[in-house]
CSV table of C-alpha atoms and ligand atoms in Angstrom, one decimal:
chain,number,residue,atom,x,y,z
C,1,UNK,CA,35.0,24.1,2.3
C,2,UNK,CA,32.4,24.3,-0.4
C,3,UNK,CA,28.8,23.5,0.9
C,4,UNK,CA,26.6,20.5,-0.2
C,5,UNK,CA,24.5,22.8,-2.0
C,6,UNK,CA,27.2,24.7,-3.8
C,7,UNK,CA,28.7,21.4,-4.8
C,8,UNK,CA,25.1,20.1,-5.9
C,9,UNK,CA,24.2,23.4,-8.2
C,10,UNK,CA,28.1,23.9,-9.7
C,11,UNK,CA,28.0,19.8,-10.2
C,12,UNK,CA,24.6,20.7,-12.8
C,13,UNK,CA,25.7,23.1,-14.1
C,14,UNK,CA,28.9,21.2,-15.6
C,15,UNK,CA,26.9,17.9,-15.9
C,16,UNK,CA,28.2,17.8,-19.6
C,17,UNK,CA,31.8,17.7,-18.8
C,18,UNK,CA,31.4,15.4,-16.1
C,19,UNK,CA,34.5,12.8,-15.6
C,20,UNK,CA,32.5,10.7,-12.8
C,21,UNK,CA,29.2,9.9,-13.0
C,22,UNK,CA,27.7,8.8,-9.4
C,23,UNK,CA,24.9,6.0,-9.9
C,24,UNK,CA,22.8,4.2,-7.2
C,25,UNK,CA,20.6,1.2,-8.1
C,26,UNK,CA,17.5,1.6,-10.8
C,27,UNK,CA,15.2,1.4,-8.0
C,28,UNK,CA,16.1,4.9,-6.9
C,29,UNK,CA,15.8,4.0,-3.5
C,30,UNK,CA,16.7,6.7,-0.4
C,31,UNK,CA,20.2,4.6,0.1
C,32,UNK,CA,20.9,5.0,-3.4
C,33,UNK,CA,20.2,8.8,-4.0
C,34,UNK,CA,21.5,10.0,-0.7
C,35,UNK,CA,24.9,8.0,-1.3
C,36,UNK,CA,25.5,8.5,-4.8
C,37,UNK,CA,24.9,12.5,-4.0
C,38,UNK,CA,27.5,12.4,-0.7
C,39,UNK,CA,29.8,10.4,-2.5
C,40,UNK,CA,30.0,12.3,-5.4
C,41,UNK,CA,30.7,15.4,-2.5
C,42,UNK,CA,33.1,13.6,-0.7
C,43,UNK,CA,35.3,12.6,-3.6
C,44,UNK,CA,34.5,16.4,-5.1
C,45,UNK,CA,36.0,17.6,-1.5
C,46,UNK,CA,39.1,15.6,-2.0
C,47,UNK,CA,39.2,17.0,-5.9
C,48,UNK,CA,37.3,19.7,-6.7
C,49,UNK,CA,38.7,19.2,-9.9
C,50,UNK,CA,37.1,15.8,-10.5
C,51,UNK,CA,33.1,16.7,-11.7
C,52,UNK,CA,32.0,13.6,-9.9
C,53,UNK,CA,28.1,14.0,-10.9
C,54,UNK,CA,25.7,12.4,-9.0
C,55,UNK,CA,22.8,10.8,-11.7
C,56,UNK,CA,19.4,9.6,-9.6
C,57,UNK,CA,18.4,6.7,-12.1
C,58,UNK,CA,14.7,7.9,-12.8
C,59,UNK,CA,12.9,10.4,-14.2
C,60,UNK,CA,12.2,13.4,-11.9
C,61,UNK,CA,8.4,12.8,-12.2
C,62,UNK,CA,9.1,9.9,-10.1
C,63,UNK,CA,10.8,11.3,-7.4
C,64,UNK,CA,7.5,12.3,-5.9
C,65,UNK,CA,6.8,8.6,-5.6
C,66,UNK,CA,9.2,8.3,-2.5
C,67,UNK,CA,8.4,10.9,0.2
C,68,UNK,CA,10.7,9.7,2.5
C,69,UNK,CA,13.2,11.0,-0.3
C,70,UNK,CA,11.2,14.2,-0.3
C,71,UNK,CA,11.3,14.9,3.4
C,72,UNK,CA,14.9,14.3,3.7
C,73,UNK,CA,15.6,16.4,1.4
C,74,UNK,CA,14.2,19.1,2.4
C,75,UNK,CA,15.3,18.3,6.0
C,76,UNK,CA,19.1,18.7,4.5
C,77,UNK,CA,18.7,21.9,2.4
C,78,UNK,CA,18.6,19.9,-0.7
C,79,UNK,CA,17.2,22.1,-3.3
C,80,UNK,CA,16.0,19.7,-6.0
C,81,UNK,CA,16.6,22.1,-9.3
C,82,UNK,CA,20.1,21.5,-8.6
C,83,UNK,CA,19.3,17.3,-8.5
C,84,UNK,CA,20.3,15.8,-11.7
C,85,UNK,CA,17.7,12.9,-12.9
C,86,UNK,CA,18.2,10.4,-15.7
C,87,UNK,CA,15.7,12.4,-17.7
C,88,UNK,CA,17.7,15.3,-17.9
C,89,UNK,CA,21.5,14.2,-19.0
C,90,UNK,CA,22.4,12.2,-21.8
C,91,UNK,CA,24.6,9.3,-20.0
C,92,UNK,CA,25.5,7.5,-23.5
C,93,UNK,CA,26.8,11.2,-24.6
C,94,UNK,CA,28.7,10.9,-21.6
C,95,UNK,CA,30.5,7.7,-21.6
C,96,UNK,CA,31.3,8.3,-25.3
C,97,UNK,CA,33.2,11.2,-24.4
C,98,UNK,CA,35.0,8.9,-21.7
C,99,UNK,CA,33.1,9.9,-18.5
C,100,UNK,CA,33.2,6.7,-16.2
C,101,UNK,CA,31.0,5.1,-13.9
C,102,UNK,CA,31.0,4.5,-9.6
C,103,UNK,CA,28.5,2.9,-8.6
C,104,UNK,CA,26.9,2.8,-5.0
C,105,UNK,CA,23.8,0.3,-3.4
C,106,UNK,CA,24.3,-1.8,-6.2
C,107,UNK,CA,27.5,-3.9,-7.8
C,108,UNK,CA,26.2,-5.3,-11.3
C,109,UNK,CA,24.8,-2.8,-13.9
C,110,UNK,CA,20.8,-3.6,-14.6
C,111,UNK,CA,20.6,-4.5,-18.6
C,112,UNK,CA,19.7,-2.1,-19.9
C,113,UNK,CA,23.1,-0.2,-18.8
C,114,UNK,CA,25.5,-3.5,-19.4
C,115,UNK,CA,27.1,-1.9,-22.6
C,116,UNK,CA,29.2,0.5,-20.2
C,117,UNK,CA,30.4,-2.2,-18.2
C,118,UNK,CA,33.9,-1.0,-19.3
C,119,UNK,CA,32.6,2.5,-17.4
C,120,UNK,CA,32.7,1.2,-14.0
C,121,UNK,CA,35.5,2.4,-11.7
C,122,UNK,CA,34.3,2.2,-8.7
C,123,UNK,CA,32.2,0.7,-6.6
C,124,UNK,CA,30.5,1.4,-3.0
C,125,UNK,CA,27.8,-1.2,-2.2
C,126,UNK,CA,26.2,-3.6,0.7
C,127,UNK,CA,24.6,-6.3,-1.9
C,128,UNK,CA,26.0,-9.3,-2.6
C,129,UNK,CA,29.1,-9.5,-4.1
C,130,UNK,CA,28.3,-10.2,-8.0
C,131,UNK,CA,32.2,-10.9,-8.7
C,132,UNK,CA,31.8,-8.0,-11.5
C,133,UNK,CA,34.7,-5.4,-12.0
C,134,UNK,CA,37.5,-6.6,-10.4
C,135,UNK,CA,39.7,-3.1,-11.3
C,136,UNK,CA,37.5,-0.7,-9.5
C,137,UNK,CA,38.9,1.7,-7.1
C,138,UNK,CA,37.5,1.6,-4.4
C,139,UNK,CA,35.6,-1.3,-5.0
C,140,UNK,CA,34.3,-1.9,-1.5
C,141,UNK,CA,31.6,-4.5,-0.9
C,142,UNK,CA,30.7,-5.3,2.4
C,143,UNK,CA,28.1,-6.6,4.4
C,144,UNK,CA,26.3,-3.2,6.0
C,145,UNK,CA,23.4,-1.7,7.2
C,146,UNK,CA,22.8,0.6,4.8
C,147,UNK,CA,25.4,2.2,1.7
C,148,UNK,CA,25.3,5.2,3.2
C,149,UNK,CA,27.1,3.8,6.5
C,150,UNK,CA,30.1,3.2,4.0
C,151,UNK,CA,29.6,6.7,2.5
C,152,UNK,CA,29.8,8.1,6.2
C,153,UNK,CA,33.0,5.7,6.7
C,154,UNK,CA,34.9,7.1,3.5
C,155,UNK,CA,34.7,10.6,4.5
C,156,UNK,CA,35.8,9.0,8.3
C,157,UNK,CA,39.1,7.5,6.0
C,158,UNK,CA,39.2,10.8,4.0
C,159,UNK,CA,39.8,12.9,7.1
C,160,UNK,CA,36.2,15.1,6.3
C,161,UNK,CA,34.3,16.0,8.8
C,162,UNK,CA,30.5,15.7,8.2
C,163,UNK,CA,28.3,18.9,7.7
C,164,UNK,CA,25.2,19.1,9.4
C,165,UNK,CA,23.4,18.5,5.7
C,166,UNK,CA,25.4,15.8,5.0
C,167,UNK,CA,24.9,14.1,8.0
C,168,UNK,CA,21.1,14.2,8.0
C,169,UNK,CA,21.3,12.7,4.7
C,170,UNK,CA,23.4,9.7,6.3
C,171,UNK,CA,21.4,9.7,9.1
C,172,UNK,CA,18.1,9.2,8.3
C,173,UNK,CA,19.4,6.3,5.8
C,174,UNK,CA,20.6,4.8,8.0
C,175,UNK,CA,18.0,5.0,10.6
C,176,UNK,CA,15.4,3.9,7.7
C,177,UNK,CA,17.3,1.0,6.3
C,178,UNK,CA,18.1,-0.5,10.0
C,179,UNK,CA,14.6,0.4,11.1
C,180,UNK,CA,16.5,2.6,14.0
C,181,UNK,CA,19.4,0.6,14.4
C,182,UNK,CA,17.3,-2.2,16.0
C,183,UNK,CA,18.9,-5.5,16.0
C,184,UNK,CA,16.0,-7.5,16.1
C,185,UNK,CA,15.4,-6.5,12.1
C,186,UNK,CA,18.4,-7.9,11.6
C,187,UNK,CA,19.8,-5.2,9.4
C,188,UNK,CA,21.9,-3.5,12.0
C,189,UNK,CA,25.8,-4.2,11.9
C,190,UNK,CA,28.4,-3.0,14.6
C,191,UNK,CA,30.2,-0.9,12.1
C,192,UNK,CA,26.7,1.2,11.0
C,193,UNK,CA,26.5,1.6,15.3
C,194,UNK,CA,29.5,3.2,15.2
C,195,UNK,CA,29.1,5.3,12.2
C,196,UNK,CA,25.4,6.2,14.0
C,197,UNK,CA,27.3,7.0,17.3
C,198,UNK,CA,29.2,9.4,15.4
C,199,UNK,CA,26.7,10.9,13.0
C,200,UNK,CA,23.6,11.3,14.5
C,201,UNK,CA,24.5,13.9,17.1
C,202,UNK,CA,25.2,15.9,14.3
C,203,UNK,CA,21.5,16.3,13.0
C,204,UNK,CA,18.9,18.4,13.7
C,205,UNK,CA,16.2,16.0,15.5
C,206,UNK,CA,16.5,13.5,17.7
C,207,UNK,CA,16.9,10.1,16.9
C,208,UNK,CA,13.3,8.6,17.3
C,209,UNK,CA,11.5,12.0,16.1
C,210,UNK,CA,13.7,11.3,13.3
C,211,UNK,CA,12.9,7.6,12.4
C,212,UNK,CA,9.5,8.2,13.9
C,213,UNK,CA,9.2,10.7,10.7
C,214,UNK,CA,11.0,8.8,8.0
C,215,UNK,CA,8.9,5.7,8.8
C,216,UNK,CA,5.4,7.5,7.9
C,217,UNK,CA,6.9,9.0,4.7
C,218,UNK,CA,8.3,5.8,4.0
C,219,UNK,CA,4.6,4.2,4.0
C,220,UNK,CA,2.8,6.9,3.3
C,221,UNK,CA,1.0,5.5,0.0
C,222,UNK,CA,-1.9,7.9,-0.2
C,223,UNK,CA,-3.2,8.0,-3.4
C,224,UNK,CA,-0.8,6.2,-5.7
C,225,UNK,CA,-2.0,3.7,-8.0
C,226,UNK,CA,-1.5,0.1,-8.3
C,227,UNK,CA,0.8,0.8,-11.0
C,228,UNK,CA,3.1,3.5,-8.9
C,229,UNK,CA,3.2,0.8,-5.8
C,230,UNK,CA,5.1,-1.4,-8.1
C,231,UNK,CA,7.2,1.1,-10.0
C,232,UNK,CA,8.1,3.1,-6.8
C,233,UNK,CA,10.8,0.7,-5.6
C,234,UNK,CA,11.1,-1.9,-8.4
C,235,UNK,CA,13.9,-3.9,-10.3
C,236,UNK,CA,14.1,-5.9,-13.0
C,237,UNK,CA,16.5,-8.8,-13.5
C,238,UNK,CA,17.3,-11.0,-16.7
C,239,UNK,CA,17.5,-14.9,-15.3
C,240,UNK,CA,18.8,-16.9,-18.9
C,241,UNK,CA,15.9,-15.1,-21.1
C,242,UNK,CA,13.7,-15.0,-18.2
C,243,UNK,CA,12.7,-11.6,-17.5
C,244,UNK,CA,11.8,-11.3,-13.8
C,245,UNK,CA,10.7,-7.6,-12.4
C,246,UNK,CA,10.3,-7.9,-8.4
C,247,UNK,CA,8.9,-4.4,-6.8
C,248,UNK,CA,8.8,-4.3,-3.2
C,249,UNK,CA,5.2,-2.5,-1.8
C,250,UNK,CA,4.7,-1.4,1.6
C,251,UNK,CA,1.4,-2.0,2.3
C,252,UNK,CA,-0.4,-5.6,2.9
C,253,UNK,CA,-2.5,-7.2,0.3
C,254,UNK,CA,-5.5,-6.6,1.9
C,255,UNK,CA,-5.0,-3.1,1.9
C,256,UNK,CA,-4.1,-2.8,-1.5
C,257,UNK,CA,-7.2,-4.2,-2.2
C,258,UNK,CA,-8.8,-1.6,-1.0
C,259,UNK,CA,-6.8,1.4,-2.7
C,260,UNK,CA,-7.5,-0.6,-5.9
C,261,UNK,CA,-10.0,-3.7,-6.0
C,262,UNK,CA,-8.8,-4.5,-9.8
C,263,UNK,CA,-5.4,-4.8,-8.1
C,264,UNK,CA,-4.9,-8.2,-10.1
C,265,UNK,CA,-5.1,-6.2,-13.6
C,266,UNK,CA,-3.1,-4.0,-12.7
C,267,UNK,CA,-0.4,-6.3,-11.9
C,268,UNK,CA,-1.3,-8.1,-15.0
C,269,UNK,CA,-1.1,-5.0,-17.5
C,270,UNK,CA,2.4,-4.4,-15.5
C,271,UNK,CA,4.2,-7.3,-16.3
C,272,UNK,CA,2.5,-7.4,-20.1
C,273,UNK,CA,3.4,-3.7,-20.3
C,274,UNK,CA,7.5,-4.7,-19.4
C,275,UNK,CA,7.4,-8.3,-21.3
C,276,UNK,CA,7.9,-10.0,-18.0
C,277,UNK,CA,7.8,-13.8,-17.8
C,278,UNK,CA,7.7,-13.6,-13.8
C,279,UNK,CA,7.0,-10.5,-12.0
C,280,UNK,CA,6.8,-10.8,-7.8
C,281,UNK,CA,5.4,-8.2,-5.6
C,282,UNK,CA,7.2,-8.1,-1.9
C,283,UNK,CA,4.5,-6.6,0.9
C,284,UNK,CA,6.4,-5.5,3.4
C,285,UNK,CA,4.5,-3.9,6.2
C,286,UNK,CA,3.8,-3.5,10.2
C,287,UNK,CA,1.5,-5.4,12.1
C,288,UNK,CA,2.7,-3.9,14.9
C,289,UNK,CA,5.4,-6.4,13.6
C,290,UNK,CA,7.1,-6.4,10.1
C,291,UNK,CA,5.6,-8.7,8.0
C,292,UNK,CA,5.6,-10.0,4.5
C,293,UNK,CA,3.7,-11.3,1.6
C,294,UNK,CA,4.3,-12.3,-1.3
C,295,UNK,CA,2.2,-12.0,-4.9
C,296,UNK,CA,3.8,-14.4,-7.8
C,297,UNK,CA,2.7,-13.4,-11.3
C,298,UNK,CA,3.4,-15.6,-14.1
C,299,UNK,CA,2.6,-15.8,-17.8
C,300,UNK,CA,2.1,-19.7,-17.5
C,301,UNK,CA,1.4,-21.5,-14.5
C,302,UNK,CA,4.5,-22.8,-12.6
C,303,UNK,CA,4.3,-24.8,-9.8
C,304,UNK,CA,7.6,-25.3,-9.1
C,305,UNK,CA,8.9,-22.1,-8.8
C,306,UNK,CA,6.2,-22.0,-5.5
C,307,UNK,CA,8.1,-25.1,-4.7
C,308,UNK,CA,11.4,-23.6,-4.7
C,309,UNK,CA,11.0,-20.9,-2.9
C,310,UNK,CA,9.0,-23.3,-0.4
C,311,UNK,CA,11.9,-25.4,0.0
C,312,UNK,CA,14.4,-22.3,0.1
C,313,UNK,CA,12.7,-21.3,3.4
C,314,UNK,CA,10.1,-18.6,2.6
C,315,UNK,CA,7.3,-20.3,4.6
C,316,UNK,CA,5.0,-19.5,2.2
C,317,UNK,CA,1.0,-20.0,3.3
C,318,UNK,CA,-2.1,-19.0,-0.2
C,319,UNK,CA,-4.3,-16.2,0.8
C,320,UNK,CA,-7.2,-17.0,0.2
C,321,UNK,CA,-9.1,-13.3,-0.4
C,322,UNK,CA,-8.4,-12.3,-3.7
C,323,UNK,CA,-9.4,-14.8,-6.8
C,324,UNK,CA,-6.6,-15.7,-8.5
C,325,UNK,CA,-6.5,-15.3,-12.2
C,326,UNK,CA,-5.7,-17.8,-14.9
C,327,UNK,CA,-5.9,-18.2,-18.7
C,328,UNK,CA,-5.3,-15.0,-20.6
C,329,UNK,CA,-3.9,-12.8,-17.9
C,330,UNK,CA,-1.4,-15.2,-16.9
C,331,UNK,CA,-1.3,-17.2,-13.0
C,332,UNK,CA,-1.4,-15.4,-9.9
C,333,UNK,CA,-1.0,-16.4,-6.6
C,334,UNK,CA,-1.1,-14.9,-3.2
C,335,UNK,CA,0.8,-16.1,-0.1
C,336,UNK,CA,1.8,-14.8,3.4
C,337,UNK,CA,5.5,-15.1,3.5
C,338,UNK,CA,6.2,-16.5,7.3
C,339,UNK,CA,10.2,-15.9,6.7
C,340,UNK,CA,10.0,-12.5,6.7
C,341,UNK,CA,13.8,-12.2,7.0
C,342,UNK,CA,13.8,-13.1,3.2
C,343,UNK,CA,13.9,-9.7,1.5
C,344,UNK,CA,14.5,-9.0,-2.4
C,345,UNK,CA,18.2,-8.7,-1.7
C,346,UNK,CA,17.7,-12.4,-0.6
C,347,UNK,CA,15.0,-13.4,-2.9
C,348,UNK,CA,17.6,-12.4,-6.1
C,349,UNK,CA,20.2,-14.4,-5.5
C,350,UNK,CA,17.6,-17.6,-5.3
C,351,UNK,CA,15.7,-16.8,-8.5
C,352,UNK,CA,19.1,-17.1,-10.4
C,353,UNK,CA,20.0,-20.2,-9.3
C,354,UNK,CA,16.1,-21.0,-9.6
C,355,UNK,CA,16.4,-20.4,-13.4
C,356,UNK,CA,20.2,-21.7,-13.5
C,357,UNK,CA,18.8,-25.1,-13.2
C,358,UNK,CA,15.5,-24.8,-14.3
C,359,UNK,CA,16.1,-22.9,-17.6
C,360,UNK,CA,12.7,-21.4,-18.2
C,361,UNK,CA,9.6,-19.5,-16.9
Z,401,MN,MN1,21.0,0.0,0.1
């Protein structure tokens, strides 16, 4: 059986000729880079004629951004020459000469992509079901921990046992993205316990040394800029010809505050930089408990958007600490977010039928 690594460089090397090209969600996230790389290994195991080629959709600058990502890894023998980022492959060169698309973490290609929408052939993903695609094979949607518990479950299907590389990466996804497997985050799903059961005697640390690690990556911020918090793990989503970005920021407002005390600039000059009509930052953070809040920017004032999402349950209290900025900048508000169960994967869905009815910014 070829290795993970062999797999990785020989998949680089031939990135031009690629037939498949692996692609997890534009915020790059851990779930989406460690799936779309042991996908694109599973599916190369059961063809290694295939050249499935795992893309991680961002620059490779940015990689540094998510040390969790960095840690892992390493932990796994990952060597990162042999990682292929968006800066480094010509995808439209690709699909022109018929390479097609299987996506993972995500169902519904981000805007920017939605010309190759004829690409997609597969799909691997634990967001809500956009309806998109209806052809793919596989096209499995389901409600899951984490993507890379479906990964795990393919090569479970396929008959492949895990290596001990390929189970780290799994692992520790899965550990992050159910905050280790604890039901009261309300993550955790019977079917990622039973792919934990099986996959986690198969890595190299135990399994709280392991989360216990991946957690301080995960929110280790140290020096990164207002502008890298919100580009680290951000989206962008087109509501009607409202452009919304939402970046999710693990740290509380307060604390921001003191990494950058012209935090509301920055935010400003980051939606003006992107055109955004509405951009939203997510603090997620522990306190010992998790806990949210929320920052709305918007270019005008809007009232009722605060409205909406107070009526759709957010539980939404103003902070009073930083001054909120109006006129030129644009409207900014501050709120601890008491639901802390509503995450972007939640907050999406609302915002579309938001601006469904609405119809503006
Ligand atoms: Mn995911």
């Amino acid at each position: 059986m070829i290795s993970l690594q062999s797999y990785l460089s020989s998949s680089k090397l031939n990135a031009a000729q690629a037939k498949f090209v692996i692609l997890g969600n534009e915020a790059a996230d851990l779930d989406s880079m460690v799936s779309s790389i042991a996908y694109g290994y599973l599916r190369s195991l059961q063809d290694a004629q295939l050249l499935a080629l795992p893309v991680m959709p961002i620059p490779r600058v940015d990689f540094g951004l998510r040390p969790e990502a960095v840690y892992l890894f390493h932990e796994a023998g990952v060597n990162l020459d042999d990682v292929v980022f968006s800066d480094e492959i010509d995808l439209v060169k690709l699909f022109a000469t018929g390479a097609e698309m299987i996506l993972v973490d995500h169902n519904r290609l981000p805007p920017q992509l939605e010309r190759f929408n004829d690409r997609v052939a597969g799909i691997l993903d634990h967001h809500k079901d956009e309806g998109l695609y209806v052809d793919a094979s596989p096209r499995v949607i389901q409600t899951i921990g984490s993507t890379a518990s479906l990964v795990a479950l393919e090569f479970a299907r396929a008959g492949i046992g895990l290596s001990r590389e390929v189970a780290t990466l799994l692992g520790g996804t899965l550990l992050l993205d159910t905050v280790n497997l604890d039901p009261e985050a309300g993550r955790v799903t019977d079917a990622d316990l039973d792919v934990a059961a099986h996959i986690l005697p198969l890595c190299s640390r135990s399994q709280q040394d392991f989360f216990a690690i991946m957690q301080k990556e995960k929110f280790n911020v140290a020096g990164l800029s207002t502008h890298d918090l919100l580009r680290k793990d951000y989206k962008e989503f087109q509501f009607g010809t409202v452009q919304c970005g939402i970046g999710s920021v693990l740290l509380s407002v307060m604390d921001w505050l003191k990494l950058d005390p012209n935090l509301c600039g920055g935010v400003a000059l980051f939606a003006r930089a992107r055109n955004l009509d509405v951009l939203f930052a997510m603090n997620g953070f522990a306190d010992p408990d998790f806990r949210r809040e929320l920052i709305v920017f918007c270019g005008t004032r809007n009232d009722h958007l605060v409205d909406f999402l107070q009526k759709s349950g957010l539980d939404l209290t103003p902070l009073h600490y930083p001054e909120k900025i109006q006129g030129v900048h644009g409207f900014m508000g501050f709120y601890n977010q008491g639901n802390a169960g509503i995450s972007r994967k939640k907050l999406q869905p609302l915002l579309a039928s938001y601006y469904r009815t609405s119809g503006s910014a």
